[in-house]
mmCIF file of C-alpha atoms in Angstrom:
data_model
loop_
_atom_site.group_PDB
_atom_site.id
_atom_site.type_symbol
_atom_site.label_atom_id
_atom_site.label_comp_id
_atom_site.label_asym_id
_atom_site.label_seq_id
_atom_site.Cartn_x
_atom_site.Cartn_y
_atom_site.Cartn_z
ATOM 1 C CA PRO M 1 -11.186 -8.309 -26.325
ATOM 2 C CA GLU M 2 -10.166 -6.154 -23.407
ATOM 3 C CA GLY M 3 -10.171 -7.642 -19.939
ATOM 4 C CA LEU M 4 -8.831 -7.227 -16.453
ATOM 5 C CA LEU M 5 -7.609 -9.963 -14.143
ATOM 6 C CA LEU M 6 -7.548 -9.280 -10.430
ATOM 7 C CA ALA M 7 -4.842 -11.528 -9.030
ATOM 8 C CA ASP M 8 -1.784 -11.573 -6.834
ATOM 9 C CA ASP M 9 -0.604 -15.006 -7.996
ATOM 10 C CA GLN M 10 2.484 -14.555 -10.185
ATOM 11 C CA LYS M 11 1.708 -17.484 -12.497
ATOM 12 C CA ALA M 12 -1.812 -16.221 -13.120
ATOM 13 C CA ARG M 13 -0.521 -12.705 -13.756
ATOM 14 C CA ARG M 14 2.034 -13.895 -16.329
ATOM 15 C CA LEU M 15 -0.553 -16.014 -18.136
ATOM 16 C CA ALA M 16 -3.009 -13.131 -18.263
ATOM 17 C CA GLU M 17 -0.360 -10.780 -19.618
ATOM 18 C CA ARG M 18 0.443 -13.283 -22.385
ATOM 19 C CA GLN M 19 -3.264 -13.183 -23.248
ATOM 20 C CA ASN M 20 -3.103 -9.367 -23.425
ATOM 21 C CA LEU M 21 -5.237 -8.923 -20.327
ATOM 22 C CA ARG M 22 -4.606 -6.095 -17.924
ATOM 23 C CA VAL M 23 -3.620 -7.283 -14.459
ATOM 24 C CA LYS M 24 -4.183 -5.593 -11.129
ATOM 25 C CA GLY M 25 -3.354 -6.974 -7.714
ATOM 26 C CA THR M 26 -4.480 -6.185 -4.206
ATOM 27 C CA VAL M 27 -2.057 -3.294 -3.801
ATOM 28 C CA GLY M 28 -3.151 -1.836 -7.132
ATOM 29 C CA LEU M 29 -6.779 -2.014 -6.061
ATOM 30 C CA LEU M 30 -5.970 -0.169 -2.842
ATOM 31 C CA VAL M 31 -4.153 2.576 -4.750
ATOM 32 C CA GLU M 32 -7.107 2.881 -7.124
ATOM 33 C CA ALA M 33 -9.503 3.160 -4.151
ATOM 34 C CA TRP M 34 -7.273 5.886 -2.698
ATOM 35 C CA ARG M 35 -7.184 7.790 -6.007
ATOM 36 C CA LEU M 36 -10.973 7.650 -6.186
ATOM 37 C CA GLY M 37 -11.303 8.907 -2.626
ATOM 38 C CA LEU M 38 -12.864 5.677 -1.376
ATOM 39 C CA ILE M 39 -10.198 5.311 1.304
ATOM 40 C CA SER M 40 -8.138 8.083 2.868
ATOM 41 C CA LYS M 41 -5.024 6.032 3.615
ATOM 42 C CA VAL M 42 -3.437 2.938 2.132
ATOM 43 C CA ALA M 43 -0.913 2.168 4.883
ATOM 44 C CA PRO M 44 -3.385 0.741 7.447
ATOM 45 C CA GLU M 45 -4.860 -1.551 4.805
ATOM 46 C CA LEU M 46 -1.409 -2.762 3.767
ATOM 47 C CA LYS M 47 -0.533 -3.414 7.404
ATOM 48 C CA THR M 48 -3.671 -5.529 7.852
ATOM 49 C CA LEU M 49 -2.956 -7.512 4.695
ATOM 50 C CA ARG M 50 0.631 -8.197 5.771
ATOM 51 C CA ALA M 51 -0.546 -9.242 9.234
ATOM 52 C CA ASN M 52 -2.845 -11.744 7.548
ATOM 53 C CA GLY M 53 -0.062 -13.286 5.493
ATOM 54 C CA LEU M 54 -0.119 -11.508 2.140
ATOM 55 C CA PHE M 55 3.420 -11.108 0.803
ATOM 56 C CA MET M 56 4.091 -7.728 -0.750
ATOM 57 C CA ASP M 57 7.393 -6.631 -2.234
ATOM 58 C CA PRO M 58 8.942 -4.020 0.096
ATOM 59 C CA GLU M 59 9.972 -1.855 -2.870
ATOM 60 C CA LEU M 60 6.386 -1.837 -4.142
ATOM 61 C CA ILE M 61 5.111 -0.887 -0.698
ATOM 62 C CA ASN M 62 7.604 1.979 -0.419
ATOM 63 C CA ALA M 63 6.638 3.248 -3.875
ATOM 64 C CA VAL M 64 2.937 3.132 -3.006
ATOM 65 C CA LEU M 65 3.423 4.885 0.326
ATOM 66 C CA LYS M 66 5.519 7.551 -1.380
ATOM 67 C CA GLU M 67 2.817 8.048 -4.012
ATOM 68 C CA THR M 68 0.093 8.385 -1.385
ATOM 69 C CA GLY M 69 2.178 10.684 0.835
ATOM 70 C CA GLU M 70 2.285 8.135 3.654
ATOM 71 C CA LEU M 71 5.983 7.291 3.627
ATOM 72 C CA PRO M 72 7.455 8.301 6.988
ATOM 73 C CA THR M 73 10.233 10.858 6.733
#
């Protein structure tokens, strides 16, 4: 059976992957929304999430901002 787990918790993500479930976190959902044209920018959303205490790996954030063309030059 195919499934998708939406989670940021590392333990939950590892368990889901062992069960052959796809895993997507908050940042992945934002990128998907951007790709679908549901949001025009990811950076403001990431800033809000960080301000509210969500930890996000800086390398992941840089990669996402580069992908979306929002990485400052």
